[in-house]
PDB file of C-alpha atoms in Angstrom:
ATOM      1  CA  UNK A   1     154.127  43.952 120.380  1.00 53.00           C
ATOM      2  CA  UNK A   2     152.296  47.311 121.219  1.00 58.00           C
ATOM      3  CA  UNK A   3     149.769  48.256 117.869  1.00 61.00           C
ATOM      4  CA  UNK A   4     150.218  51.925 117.414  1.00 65.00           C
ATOM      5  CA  UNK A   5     147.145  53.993 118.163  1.00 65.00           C
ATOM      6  CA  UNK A   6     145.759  57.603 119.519  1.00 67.00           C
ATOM      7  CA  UNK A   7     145.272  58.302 122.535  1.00 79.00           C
ATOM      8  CA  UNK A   8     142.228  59.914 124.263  1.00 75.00           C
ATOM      9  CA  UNK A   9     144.203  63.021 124.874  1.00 76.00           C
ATOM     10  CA  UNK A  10     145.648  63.097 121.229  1.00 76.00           C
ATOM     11  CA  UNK A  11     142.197  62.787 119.861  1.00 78.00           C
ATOM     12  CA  UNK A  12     140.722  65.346 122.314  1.00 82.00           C
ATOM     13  CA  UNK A  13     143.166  68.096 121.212  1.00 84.00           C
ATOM     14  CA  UNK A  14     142.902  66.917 117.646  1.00 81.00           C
ATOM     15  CA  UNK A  15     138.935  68.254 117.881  1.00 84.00           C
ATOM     16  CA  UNK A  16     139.608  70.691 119.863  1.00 82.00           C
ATOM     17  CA  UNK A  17     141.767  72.264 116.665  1.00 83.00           C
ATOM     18  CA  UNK A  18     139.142  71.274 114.445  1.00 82.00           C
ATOM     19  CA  UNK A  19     136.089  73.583 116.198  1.00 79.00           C
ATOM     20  CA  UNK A  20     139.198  76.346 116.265  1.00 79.00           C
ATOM     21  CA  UNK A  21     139.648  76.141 112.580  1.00 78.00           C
ATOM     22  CA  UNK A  22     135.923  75.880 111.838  1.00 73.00           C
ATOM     23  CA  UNK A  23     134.500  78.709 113.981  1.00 71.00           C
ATOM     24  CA  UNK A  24     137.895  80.665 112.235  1.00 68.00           C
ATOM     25  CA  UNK A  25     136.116  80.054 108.229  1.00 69.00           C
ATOM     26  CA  UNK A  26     132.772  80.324 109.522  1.00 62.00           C
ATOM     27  CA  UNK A  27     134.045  84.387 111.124  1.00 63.00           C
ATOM     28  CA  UNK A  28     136.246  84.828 108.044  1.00 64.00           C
ATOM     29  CA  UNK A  29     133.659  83.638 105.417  1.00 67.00           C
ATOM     30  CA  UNK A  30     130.739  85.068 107.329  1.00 78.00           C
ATOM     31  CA  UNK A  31     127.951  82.681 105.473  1.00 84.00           C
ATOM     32  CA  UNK A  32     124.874  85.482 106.192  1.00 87.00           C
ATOM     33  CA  UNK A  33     127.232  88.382 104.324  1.00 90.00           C
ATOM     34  CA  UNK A  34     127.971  86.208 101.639  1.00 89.00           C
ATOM     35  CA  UNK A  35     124.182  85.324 100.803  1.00 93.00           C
ATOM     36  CA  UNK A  36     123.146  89.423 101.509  1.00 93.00           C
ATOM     37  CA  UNK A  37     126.049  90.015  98.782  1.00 93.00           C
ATOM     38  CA  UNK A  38     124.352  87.542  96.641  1.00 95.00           C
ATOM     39  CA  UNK A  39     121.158  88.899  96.850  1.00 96.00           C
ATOM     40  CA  UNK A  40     123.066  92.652  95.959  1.00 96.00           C
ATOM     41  CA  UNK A  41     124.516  91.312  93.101  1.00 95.00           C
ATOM     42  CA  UNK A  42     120.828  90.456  91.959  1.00 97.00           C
ATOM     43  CA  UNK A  43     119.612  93.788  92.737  1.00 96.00           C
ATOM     44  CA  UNK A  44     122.862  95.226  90.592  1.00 95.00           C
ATOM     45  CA  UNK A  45     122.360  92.923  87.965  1.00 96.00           C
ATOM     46  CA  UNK A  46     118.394  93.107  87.613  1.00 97.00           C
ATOM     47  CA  UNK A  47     118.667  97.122  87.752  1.00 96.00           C
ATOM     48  CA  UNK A  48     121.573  97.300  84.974  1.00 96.00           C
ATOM     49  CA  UNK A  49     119.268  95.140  82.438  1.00 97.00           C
ATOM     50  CA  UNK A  50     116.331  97.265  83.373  1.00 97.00           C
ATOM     51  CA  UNK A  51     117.894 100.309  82.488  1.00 96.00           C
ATOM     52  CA  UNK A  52     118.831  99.405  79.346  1.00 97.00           C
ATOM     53  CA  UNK A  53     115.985  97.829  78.029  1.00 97.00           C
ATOM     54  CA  UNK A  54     114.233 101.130  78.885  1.00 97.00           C
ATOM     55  CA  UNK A  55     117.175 102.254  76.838  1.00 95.00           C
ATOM     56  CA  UNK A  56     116.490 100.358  73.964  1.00 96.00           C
ATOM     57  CA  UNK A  57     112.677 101.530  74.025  1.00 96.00           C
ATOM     58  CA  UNK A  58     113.573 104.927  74.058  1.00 95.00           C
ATOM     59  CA  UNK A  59     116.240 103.994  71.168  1.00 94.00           C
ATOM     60  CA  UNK A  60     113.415 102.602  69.328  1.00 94.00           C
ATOM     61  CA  UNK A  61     111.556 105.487  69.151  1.00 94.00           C
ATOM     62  CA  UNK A  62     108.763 104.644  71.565  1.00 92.00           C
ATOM     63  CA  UNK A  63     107.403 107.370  74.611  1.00 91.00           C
ATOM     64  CA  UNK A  64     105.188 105.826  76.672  1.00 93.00           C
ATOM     65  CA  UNK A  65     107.102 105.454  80.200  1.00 95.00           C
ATOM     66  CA  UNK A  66     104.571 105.679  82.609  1.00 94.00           C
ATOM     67  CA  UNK A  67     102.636 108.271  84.705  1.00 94.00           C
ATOM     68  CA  UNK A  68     104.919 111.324  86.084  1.00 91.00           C
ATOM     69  CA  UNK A  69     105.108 111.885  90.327  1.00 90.00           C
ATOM     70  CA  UNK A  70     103.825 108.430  90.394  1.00 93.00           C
ATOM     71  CA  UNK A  71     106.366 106.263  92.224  1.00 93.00           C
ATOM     72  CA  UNK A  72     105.985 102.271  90.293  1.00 96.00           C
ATOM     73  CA  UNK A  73     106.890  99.486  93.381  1.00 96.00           C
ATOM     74  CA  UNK A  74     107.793  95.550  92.351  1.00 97.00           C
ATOM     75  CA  UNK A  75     105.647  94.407  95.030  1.00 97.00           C
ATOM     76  CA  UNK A  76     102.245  93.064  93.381  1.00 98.00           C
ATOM     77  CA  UNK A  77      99.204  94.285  94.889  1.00 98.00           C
ATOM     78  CA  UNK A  78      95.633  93.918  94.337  1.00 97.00           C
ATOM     79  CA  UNK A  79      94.964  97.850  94.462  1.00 97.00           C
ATOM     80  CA  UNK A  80      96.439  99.663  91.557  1.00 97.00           C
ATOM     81  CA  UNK A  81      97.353 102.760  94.175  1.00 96.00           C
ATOM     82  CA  UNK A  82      99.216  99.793  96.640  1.00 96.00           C
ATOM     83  CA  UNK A  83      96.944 100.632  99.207  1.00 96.00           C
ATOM     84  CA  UNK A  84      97.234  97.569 100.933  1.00 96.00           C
ATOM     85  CA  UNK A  85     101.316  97.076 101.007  1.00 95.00           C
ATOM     86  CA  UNK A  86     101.438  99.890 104.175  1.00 92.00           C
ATOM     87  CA  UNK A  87     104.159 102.259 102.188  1.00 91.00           C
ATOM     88  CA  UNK A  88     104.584 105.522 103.951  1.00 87.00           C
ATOM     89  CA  UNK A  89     102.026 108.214 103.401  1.00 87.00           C
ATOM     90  CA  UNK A  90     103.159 110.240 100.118  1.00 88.00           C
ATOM     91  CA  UNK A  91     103.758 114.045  99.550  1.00 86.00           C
ATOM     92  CA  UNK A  92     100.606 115.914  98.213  1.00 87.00           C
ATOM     93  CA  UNK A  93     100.589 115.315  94.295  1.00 89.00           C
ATOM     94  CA  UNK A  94     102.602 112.057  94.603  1.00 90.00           C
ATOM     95  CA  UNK A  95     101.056 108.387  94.414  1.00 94.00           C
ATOM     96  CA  UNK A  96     102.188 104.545  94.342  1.00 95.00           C
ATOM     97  CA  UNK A  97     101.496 102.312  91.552  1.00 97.00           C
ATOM     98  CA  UNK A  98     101.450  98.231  91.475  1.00 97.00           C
ATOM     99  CA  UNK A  99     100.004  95.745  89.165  1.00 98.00           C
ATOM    100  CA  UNK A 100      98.476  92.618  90.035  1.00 98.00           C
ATOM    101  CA  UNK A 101     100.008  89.270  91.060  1.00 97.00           C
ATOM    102  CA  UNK A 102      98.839  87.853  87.743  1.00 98.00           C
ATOM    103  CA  UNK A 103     100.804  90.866  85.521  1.00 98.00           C
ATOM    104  CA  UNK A 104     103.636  92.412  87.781  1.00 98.00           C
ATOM    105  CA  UNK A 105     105.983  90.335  85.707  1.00 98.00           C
ATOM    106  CA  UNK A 106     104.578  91.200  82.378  1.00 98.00           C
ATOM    107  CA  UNK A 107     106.034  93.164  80.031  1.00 98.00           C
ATOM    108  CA  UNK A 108     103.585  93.736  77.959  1.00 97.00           C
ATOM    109  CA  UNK A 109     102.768  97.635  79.467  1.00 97.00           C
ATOM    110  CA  UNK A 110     100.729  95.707  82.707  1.00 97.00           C
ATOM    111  CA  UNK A 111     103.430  94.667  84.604  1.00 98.00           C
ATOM    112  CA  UNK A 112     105.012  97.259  87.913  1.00 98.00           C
ATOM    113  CA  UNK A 113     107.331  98.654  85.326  1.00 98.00           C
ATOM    114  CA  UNK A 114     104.175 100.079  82.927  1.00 97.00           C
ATOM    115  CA  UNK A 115     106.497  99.843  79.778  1.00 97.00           C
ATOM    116  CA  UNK A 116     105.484  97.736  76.830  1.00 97.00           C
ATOM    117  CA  UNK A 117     108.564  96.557  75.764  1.00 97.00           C
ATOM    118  CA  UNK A 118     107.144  93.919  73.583  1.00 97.00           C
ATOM    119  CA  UNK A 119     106.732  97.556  71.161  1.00 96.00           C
ATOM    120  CA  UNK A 120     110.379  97.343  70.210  1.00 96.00           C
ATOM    121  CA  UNK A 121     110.971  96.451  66.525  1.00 95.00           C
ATOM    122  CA  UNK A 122     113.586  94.149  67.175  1.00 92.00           C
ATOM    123  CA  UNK A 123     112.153  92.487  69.951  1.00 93.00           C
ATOM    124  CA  UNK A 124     111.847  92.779  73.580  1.00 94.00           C
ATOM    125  CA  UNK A 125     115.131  92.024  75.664  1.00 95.00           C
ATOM    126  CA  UNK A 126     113.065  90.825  78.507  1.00 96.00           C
ATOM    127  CA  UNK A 127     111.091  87.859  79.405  1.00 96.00           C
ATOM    128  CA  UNK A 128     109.927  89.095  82.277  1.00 98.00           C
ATOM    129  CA  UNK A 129     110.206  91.953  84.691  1.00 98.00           C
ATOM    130  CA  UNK A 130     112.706  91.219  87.495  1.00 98.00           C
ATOM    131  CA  UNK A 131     111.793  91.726  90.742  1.00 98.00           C
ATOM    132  CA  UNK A 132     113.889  92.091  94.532  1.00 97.00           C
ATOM    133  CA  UNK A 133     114.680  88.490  95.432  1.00 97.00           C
ATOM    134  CA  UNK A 134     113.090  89.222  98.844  1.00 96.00           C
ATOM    135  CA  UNK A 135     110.084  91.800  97.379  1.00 96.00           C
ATOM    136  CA  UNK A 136     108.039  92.431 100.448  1.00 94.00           C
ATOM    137  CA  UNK A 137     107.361  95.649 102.205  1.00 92.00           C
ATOM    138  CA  UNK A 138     108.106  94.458 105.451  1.00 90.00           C
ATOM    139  CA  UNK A 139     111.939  93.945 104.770  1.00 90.00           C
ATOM    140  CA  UNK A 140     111.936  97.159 102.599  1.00 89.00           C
ATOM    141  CA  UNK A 141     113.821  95.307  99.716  1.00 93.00           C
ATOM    142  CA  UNK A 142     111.646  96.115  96.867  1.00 95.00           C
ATOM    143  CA  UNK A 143     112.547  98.435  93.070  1.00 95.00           C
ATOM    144  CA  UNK A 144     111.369 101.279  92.234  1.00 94.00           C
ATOM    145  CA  UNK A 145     110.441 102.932  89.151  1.00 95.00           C
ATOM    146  CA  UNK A 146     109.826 107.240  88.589  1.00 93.00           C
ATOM    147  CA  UNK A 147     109.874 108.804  85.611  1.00 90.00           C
ATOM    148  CA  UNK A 148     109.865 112.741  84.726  1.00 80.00           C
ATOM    149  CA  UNK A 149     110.866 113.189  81.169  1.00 77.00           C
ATOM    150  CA  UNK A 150     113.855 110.780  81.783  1.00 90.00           C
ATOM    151  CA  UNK A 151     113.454 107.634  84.537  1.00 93.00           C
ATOM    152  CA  UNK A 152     115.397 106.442  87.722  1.00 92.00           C
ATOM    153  CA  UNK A 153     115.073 103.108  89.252  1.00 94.00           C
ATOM    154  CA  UNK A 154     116.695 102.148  92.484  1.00 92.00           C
ATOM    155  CA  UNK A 155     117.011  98.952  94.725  1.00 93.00           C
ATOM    156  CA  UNK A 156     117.903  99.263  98.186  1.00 92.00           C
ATOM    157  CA  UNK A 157     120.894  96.958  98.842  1.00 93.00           C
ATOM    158  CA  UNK A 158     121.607  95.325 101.999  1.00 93.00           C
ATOM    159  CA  UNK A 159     125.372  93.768 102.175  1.00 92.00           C
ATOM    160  CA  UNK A 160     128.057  95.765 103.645  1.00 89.00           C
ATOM    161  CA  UNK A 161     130.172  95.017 100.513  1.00 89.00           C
ATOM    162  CA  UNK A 162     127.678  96.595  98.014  1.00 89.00           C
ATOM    163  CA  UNK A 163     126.482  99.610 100.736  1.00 87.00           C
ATOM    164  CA  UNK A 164     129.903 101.035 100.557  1.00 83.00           C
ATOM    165  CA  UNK A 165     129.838 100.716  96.770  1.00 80.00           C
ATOM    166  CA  UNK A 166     126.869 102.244  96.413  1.00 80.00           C
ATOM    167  CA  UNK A 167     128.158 105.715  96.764  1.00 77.00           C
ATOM    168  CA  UNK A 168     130.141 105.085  93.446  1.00 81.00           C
ATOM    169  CA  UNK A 169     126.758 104.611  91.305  1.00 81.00           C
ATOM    170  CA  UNK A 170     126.245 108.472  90.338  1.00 80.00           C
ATOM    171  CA  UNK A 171     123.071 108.387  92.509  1.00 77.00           C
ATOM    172  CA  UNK A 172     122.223 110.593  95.062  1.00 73.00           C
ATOM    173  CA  UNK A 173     121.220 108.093  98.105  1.00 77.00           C
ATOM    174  CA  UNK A 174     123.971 105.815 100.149  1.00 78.00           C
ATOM    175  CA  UNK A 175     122.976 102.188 100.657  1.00 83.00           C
ATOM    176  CA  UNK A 176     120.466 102.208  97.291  1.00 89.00           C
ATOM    177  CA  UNK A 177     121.606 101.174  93.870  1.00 92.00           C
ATOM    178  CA  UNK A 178     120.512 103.649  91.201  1.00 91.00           C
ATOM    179  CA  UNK A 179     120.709 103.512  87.276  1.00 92.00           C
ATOM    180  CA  UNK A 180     118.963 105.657  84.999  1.00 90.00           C
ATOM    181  CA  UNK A 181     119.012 108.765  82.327  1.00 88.00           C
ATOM    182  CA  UNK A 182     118.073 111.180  85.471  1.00 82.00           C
ATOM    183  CA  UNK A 183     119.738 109.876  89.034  1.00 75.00           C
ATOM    184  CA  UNK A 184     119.011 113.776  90.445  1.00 71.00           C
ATOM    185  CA  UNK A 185     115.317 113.325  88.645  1.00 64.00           C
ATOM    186  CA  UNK A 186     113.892 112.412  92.444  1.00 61.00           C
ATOM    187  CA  UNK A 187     116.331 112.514  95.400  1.00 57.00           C
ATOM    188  CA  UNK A 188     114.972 109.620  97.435  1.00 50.00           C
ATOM    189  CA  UNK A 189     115.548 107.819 100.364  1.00 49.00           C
ATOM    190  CA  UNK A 190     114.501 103.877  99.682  1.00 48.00           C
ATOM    191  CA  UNK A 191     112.752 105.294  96.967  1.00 46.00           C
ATOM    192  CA  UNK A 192     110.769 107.822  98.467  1.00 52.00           C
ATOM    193  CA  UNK A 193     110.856 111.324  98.096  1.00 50.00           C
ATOM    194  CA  UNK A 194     113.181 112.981 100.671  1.00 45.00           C
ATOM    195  CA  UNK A 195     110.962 114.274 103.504  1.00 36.00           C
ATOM    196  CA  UNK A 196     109.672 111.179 104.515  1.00 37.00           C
ATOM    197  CA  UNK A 197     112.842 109.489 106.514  1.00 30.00           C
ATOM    198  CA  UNK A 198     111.637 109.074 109.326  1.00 28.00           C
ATOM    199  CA  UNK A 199     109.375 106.303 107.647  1.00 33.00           C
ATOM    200  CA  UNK A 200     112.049 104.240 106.563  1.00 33.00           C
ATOM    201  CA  UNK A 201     114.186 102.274 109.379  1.00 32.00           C
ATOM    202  CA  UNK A 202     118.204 101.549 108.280  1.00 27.00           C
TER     203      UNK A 202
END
């Protein structure tokens, strides 16, 4: 009586479809896109609430948004002007402002978004300031904040999924999420104010 059984050959092709099928999910599913897109949907997310609780301030009947041609950037720094991130050089009349690694997150007034939100009557929709999940100058994923009688903030996204969709968000600038009362208030690239392009590498 033979016992039934594979053979070496059977079990050979048998893994042999296996490494076909995997390397076919990993291409399709494409594991780094799918964690860039979840990082975009962050950026999306974290913008949308941030615009409307400045919406609700405003609502409320408070004015104090901040310093005008003053660009606000997530990233904490010790130096109020974020001298020591290495953000391109500004035009003449513009500056950076960050707050420190103990406040950025506040928001209380101190925090990189310089809006005291704790001001609203009914209660301030945030516990703390969101920030890019990555935040560093280095990988250029960071928010920004301007203001000018009306405010824009932006994030610059990084999936191809949420790039092309980006052109859909009113803004002015492909490839960066924008929300706001004013999305023509600073034409930007990452940002910045248009001029300085060559600074920033896409």
């Amino acid at each position: 009586m033979h016992e039934k059984g594979f053979t070496l050959v059977e079990l050979l092709i048998v893994i042999a479809i296996l490494g076909v099928l995997s390397a076919a999910v990993v291409l399709v599913l494409n594991p780094a896109e799918l964690l860039r897109q979840s990082r975009d949907a962050t950026r999306v997310s974290d913008i949308q609430v941030l615009n409307k609780s400045l919406g609700l301030y405003q609502t409320d009947g408070q004015t104090s948004f901040g310093s005008t041609s003053t660009i606000y950037v997530s990233i904490p720094d010790s130096s109020p002007t974020c001298a020591n991130l290495g953000l391109p050089s500004l035009p003449i009349g513009w500056s950076y402002a960050c707050a420190t690694d103990v406040n950025y997150r506040k928001v209380t007034g101190t925090g990189w978004v310089p809006v005291n939100f704790t001001l609203i009557s009914f209660g301030t929709p945030l516990s703390v300031l969101p920030v890019d999940p990555i935040n560093t100058t280095s990988s250029e994923k960071y928010y920004t904040y301007v203001i000018g009688g009306s405010w824009k903030l932006t994030a610059l996204l990084e999936s191809v999924k949420y790039t092309q969709n980006s052109a859909k968000d009113g803004g002015t600038s492909i490839g960066i999420y924008e929300a706001g009362t004013n999305l023509s208030l600073l034409n930007t690239t990452r940002g910045i104010p248009e001029g300085l392009v060559g600074w920033w590498k896409f």
